[in-house]
Coordinates of C-alpha atoms in Angstrom, one line a residue:
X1 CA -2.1 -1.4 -6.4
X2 CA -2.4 1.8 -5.0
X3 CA -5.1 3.0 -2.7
X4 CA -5.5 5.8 -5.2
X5 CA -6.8 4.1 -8.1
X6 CA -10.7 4.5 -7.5
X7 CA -12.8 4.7 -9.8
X8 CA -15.0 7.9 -9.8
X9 CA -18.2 6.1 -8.6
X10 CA -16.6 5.0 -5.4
X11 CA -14.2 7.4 -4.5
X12 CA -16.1 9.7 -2.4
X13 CA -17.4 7.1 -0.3
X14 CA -13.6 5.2 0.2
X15 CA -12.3 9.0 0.9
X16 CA -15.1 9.7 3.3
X17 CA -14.2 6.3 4.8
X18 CA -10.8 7.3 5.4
X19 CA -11.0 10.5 6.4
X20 CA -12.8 8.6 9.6
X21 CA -9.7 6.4 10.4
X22 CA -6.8 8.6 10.0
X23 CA -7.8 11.6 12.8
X24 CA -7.9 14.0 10.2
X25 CA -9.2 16.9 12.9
X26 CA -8.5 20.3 13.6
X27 CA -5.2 18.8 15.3
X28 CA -3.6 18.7 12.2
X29 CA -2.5 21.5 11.7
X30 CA 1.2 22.3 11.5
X31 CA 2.5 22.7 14.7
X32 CA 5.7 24.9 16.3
X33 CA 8.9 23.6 16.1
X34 CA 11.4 23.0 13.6
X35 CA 10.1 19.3 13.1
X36 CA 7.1 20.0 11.0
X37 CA 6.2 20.8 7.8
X38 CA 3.3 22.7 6.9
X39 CA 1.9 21.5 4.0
X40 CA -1.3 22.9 2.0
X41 CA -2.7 21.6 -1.2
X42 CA -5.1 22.6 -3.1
X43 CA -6.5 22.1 -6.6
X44 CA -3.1 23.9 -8.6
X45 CA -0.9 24.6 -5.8
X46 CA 1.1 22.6 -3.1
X47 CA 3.0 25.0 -0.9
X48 CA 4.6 24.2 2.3
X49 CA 6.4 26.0 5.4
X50 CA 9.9 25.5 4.6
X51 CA 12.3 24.6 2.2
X52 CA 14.8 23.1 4.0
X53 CA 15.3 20.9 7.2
X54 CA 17.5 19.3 9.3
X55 CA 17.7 15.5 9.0
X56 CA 15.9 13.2 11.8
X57 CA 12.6 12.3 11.9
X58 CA 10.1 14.8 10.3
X59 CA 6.2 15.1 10.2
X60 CA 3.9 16.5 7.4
X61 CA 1.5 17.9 8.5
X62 CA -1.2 18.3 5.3
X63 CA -4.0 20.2 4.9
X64 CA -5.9 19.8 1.6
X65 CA -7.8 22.9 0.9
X66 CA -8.6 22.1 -3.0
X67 CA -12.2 20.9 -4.4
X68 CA -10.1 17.9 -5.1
X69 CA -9.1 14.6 -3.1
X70 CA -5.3 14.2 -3.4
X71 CA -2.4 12.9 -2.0
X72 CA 0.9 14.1 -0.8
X73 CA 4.4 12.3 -1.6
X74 CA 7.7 12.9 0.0
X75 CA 10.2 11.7 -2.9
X76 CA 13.8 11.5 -3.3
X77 CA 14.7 13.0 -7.0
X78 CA 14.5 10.2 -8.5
X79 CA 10.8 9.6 -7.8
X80 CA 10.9 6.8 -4.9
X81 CA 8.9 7.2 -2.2
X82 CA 10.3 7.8 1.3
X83 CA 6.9 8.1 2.7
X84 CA 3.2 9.2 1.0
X85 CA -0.4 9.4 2.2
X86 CA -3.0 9.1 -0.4
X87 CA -7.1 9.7 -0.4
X88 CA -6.6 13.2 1.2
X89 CA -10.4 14.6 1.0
X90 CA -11.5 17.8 0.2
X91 CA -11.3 20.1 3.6
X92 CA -9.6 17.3 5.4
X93 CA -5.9 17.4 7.2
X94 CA -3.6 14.5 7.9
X95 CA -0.3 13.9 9.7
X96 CA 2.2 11.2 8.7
X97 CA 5.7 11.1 9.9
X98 CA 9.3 10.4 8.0
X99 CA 12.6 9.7 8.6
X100 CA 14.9 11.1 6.3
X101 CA 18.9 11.8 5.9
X102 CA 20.5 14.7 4.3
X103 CA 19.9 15.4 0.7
X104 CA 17.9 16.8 -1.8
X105 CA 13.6 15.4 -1.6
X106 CA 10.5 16.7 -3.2
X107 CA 7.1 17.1 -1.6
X108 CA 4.7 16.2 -4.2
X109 CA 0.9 17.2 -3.8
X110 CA -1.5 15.5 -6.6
X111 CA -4.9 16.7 -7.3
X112 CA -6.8 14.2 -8.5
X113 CA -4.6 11.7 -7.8
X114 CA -3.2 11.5 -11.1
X115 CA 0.0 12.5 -13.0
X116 CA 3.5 13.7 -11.6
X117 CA 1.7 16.4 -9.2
X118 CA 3.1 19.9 -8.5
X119 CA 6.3 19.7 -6.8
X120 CA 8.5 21.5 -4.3
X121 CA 12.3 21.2 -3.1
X122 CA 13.1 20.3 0.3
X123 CA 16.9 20.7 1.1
X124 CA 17.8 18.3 4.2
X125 CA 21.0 19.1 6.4
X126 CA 23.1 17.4 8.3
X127 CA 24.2 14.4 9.5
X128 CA 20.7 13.2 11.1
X129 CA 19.7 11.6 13.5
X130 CA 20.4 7.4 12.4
X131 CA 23.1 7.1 14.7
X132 CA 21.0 7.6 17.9
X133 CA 18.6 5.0 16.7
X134 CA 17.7 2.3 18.9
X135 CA 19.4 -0.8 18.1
X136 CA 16.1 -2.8 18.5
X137 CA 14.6 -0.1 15.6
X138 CA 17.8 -1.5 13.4
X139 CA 17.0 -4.9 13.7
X140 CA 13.7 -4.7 13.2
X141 CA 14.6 -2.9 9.7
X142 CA 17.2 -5.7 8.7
X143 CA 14.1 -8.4 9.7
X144 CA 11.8 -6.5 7.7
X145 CA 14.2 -6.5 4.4
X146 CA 14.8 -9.9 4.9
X147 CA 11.1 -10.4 5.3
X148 CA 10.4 -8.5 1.9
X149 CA 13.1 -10.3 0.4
X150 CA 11.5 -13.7 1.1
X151 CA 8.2 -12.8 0.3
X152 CA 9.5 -11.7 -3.4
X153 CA 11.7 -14.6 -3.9
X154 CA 8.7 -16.9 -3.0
X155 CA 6.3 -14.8 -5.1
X156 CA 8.0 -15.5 -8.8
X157 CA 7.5 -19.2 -9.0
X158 CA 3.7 -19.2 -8.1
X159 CA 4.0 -15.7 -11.1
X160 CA 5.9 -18.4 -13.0
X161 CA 3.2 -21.3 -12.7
X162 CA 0.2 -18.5 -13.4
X163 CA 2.3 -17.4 -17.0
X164 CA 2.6 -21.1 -17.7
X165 CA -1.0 -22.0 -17.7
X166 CA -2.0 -18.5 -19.4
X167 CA 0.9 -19.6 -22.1
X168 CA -0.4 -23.1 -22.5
X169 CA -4.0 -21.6 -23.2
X170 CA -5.1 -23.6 -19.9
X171 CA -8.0 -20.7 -18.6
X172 CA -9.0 -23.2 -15.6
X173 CA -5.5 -23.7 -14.4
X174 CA -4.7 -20.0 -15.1
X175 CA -7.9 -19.1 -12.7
X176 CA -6.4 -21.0 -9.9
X177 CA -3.1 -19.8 -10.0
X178 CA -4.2 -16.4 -10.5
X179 CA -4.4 -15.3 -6.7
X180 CA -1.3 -17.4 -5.4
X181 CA 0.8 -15.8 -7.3
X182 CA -0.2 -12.1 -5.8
X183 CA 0.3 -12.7 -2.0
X184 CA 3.5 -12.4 -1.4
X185 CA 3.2 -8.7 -3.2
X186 CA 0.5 -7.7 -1.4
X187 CA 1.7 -8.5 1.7
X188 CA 5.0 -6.2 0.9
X189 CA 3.3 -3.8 -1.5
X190 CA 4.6 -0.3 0.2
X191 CA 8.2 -1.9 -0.4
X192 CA 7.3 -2.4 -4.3
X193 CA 5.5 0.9 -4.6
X194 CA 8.4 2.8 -3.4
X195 CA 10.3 2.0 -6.8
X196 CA 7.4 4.3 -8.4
X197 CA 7.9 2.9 -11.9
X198 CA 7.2 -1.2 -10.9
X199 CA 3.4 -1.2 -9.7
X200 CA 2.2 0.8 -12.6
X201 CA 3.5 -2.1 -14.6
X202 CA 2.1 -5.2 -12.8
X203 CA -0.9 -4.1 -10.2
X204 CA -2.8 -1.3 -12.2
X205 CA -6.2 -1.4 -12.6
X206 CA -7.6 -0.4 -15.7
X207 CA -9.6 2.9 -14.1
X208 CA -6.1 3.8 -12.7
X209 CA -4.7 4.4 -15.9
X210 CA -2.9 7.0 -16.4
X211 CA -3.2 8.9 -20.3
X212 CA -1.6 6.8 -23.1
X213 CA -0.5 4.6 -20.2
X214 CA -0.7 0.9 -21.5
X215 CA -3.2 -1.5 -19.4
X216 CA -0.4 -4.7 -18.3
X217 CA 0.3 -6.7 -15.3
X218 CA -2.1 -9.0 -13.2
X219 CA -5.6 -7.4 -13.8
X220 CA -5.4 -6.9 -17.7
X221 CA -4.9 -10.9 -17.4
X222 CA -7.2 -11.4 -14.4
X223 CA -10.0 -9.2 -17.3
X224 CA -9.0 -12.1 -20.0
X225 CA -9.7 -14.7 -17.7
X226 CA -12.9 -14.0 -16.3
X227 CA -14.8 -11.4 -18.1
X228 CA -13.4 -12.0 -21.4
X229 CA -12.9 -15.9 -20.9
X230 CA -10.3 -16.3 -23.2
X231 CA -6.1 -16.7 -24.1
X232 CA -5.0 -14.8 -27.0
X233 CA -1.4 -14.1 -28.3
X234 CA -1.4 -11.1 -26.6
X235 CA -2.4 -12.3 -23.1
X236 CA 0.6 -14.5 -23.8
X237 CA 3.2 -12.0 -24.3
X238 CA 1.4 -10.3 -21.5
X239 CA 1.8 -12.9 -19.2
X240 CA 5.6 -12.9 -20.0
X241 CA 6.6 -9.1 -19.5
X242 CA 4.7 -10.1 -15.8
X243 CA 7.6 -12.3 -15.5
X244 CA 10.2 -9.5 -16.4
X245 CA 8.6 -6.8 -14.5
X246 CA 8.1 -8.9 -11.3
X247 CA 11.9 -10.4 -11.8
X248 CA 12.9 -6.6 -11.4
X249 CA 11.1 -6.0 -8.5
X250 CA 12.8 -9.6 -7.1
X251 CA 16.2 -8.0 -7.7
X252 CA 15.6 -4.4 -6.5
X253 CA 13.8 -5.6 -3.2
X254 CA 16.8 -5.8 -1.0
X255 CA 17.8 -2.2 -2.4
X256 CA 14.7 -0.5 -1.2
X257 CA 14.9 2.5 1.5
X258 CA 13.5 0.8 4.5
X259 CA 13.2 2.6 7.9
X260 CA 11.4 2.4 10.9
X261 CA 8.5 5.2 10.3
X262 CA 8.7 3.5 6.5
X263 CA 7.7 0.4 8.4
X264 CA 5.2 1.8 10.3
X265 CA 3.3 3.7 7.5
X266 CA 3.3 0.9 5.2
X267 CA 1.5 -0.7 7.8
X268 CA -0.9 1.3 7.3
X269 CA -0.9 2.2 3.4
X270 CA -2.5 -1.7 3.9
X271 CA -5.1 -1.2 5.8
X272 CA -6.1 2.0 3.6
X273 CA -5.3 -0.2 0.5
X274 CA -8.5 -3.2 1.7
X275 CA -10.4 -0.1 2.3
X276 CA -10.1 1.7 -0.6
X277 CA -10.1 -2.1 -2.8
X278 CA -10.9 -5.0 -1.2
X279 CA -13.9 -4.2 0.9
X280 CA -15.5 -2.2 -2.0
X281 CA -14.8 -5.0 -4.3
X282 CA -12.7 -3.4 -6.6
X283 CA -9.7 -4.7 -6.8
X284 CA -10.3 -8.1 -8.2
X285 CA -13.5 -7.0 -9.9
X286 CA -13.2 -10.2 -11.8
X287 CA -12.1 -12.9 -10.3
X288 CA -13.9 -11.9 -7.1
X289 CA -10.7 -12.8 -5.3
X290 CA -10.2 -9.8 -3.1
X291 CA -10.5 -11.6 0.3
X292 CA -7.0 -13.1 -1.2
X293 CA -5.4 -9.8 -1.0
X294 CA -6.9 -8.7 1.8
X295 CA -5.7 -11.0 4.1
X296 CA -2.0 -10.7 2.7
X297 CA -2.3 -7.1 3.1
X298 CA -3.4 -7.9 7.0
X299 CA -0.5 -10.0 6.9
X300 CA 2.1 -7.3 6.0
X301 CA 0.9 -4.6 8.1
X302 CA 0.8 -7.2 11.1
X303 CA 4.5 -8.4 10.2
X304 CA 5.9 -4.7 10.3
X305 CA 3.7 -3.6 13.6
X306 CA 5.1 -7.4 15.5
X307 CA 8.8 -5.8 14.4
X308 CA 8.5 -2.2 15.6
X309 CA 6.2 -3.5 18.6
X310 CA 8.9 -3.8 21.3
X311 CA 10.3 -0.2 20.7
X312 CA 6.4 1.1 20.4
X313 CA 5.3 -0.9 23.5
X314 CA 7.5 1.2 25.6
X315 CA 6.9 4.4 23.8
X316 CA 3.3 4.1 24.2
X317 CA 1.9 0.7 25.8
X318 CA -1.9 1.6 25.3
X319 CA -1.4 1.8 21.7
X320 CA 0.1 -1.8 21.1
X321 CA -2.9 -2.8 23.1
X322 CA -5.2 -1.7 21.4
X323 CA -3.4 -2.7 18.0
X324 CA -2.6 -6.2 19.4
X325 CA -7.2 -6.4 20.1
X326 CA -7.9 -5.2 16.5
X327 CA -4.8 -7.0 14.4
X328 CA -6.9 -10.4 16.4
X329 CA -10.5 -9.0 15.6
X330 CA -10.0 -8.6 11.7
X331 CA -7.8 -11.5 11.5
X332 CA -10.8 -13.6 13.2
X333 CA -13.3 -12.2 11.3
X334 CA -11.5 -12.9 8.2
X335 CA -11.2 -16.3 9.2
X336 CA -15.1 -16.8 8.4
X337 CA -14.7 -16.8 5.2
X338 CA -12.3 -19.5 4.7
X339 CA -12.9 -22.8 5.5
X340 CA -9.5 -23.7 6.2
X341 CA -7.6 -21.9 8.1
X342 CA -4.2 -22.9 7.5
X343 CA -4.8 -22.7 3.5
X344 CA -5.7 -19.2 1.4
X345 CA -8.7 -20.4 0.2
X346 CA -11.8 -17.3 1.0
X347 CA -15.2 -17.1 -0.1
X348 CA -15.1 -15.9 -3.4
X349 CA -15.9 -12.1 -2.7
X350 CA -19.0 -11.6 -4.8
X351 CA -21.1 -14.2 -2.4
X352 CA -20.3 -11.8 0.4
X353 CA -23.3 -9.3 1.0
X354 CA -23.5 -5.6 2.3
X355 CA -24.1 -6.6 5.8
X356 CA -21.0 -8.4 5.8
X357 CA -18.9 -6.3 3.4
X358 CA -20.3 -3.4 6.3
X359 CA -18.8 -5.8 8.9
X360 CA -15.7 -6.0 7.0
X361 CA -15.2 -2.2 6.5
X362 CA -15.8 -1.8 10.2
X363 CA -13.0 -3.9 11.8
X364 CA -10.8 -2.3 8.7
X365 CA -11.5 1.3 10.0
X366 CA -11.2 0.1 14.1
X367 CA -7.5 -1.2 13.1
X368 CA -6.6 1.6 10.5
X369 CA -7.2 4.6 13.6
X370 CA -4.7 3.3 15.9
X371 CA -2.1 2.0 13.0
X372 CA -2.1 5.5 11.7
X373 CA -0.3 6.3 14.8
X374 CA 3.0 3.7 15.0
X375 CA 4.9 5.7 13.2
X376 CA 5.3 8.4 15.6
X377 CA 5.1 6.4 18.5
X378 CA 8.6 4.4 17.2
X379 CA 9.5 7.8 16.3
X380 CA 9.7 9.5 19.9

């Protein structure tokens, strides 16, 4: 799910939150140099610097001068992502950094968070920069397909044990297989959003909806189960399109545009994803089962930062220090609340109070600082 869909009671707060992690200072601004891209949004507007680039490694830097939180997408035409940051507050600037080849993008700013956004063309020229990559960078990319791969080939048969039970009418068994069957796309989320038409499908949440959009996927069935507390027929034919959509994403996972500073700010499209969900409680406002997802979102970020960490370490030792204490605090934290350590079984998110949920937030925001910068520092 994306970090965007908050409801309105909370998003404020999850902004505010954010805005605290990501640096978002008067350094933002766009800086000299042919490298950067300016770009300012505001309520009906998204303009930026320049039109066109040359290919290499890029950086946005985003200002969002609208009454409005938005987010900003860099897009190829067809609408997948090459890289996006999301939960832009009002008055608030951010930096994220791409790598892109030449071709035809659009930089997408959305007000609101909703809807296509307002677009602009970016031309990018020449033959970039790829071939100078670090070989280390490459590998860690091939490991990191790989890694998504496995993690959606393992994902369908716990999706395929979940639509069983809901099919057979069994609500108990369906309950228990619910989570399971959602870890191995939370842990690779980024790679699934960048299709752009796949998470609507499976992972919406019903105050994400988009108008006339139809509520589907795991948390109109994860609704049935627990607040409803019933199967009907259409739960059932719900529960097999799941199948379908997921099946696609299966297929188009080793397809995905996968780079280093893609990586990097997946990484950290996690961490804001448990701060904008999971520690407010609103991803799994039913089942209660957001501890689940947060730790597989943990476990993504912390797969993609242990691939880029060799190239990072020498870019910028003091950074993969200080990532390497924080990925060990939350992940030890996190442990608390599972009585077993080597199974994915968390306190059921509901039992945990404000003082902890505060605790929670805290060693989210302490990781989420530094993590905002491993993209550039694979990047110099």
């Amino acid at each position: 799910m994306r970090a965007a869909r908050l409801s309105v009671a909370t998003a404020a707060a999850a902004v505010a939150a954010l805005t605290a992690v990501t640096g978002c200072t008067e350094k933002s601004d766009a800086g000299a140099g042919d490298r950067v891209i300016g770009v300012t949004a505001t309520d009906d507007k998204c303009e930026t610097t320049t039109k066109e680039i040359a290919a290499g490694h890029v950086e946005l830097a985003i200002e969002n001068k609208g009454s409005k939180v938005t987010e900003v997408y860099l897009l190829f035409p067809d609408d997948r992502v090459v890289t996006e940051r999301e939960n832009i507050g009002p008055g608030t600037k951010q930096r994220v950094t791409a790598e892109v080849k030449a071709g035809s993008y659009l930089i997408a700013c959305k007000p609101g968070m909703k809807g296509d956004g307002i677009r602009q063309d970016l031309k990018v020229t020449g033959a970039g920069a790829a071939a100078a990559r670090d070989p280390r960078l490459d590998k860690a990319v091939a490991a990191y397909r790989a890694y998504s791969q496995q993690q959606a080939d393992e994902t369908l048969p716990k999706v395929e044990a979940f639509v069983k039970a809901v099919e057979a009418g069994d609500l108990e068994a369906a309950k228990k297989a619910y989570a399971p069957s959602r870890i191995g796309w939370e842990r690779t989320e980024p790679v699934a959003e960048s299709f752009g038409d796949i998470d609507p499908k499976v992972d919406v949440r019903e105050d994400g909806l988009e108008d006339g959009q139809k509520f589907t996927g795991w948390h109109r069935l994860e609704k049935a189960l627990w607040q409803d507390k019933k199967i009907t027929a259409e739960e059932k034919t719900l529960a097999a399109q799941l199948v379908t959509d997921l099946t696609d994403w299966q297929k188009r996972v080793g397809k995905a545009e996968i780079s280093p500073t893609s990586m990097a700010n997946g990484a950290k499209e996690l961490l804001d994803e448990v701060a904008t969900g999971k520690v407010t409680g609103e991803e799994e406002r039913y089942s209660h089962t957001d501890l689940v997802d947060f730790k597989a979102n943990v476990e993504g970020a912390e797969k993609a930062f242990d691939l880029l960490e060799p190239v990072a370490k020498e870019n910028d030792p003091a950074l993969v220090t200080e990532l390497d204490k924080q990925f060990t605090a939350l992940n030890t934290l996190l442990d608390k609340y599972r009585p077993n350590t080597s199974s994915y079984e968390f306190t059921s998110y509901d039992k945990v109070g404000a003082a902890d949920r505060k605790e929670l937030s805290d060693a989210v925001n302490a990781l989420a600082e530094p993590l905002s910068k491993l993209a550039a520092a694979v990047a110099k």
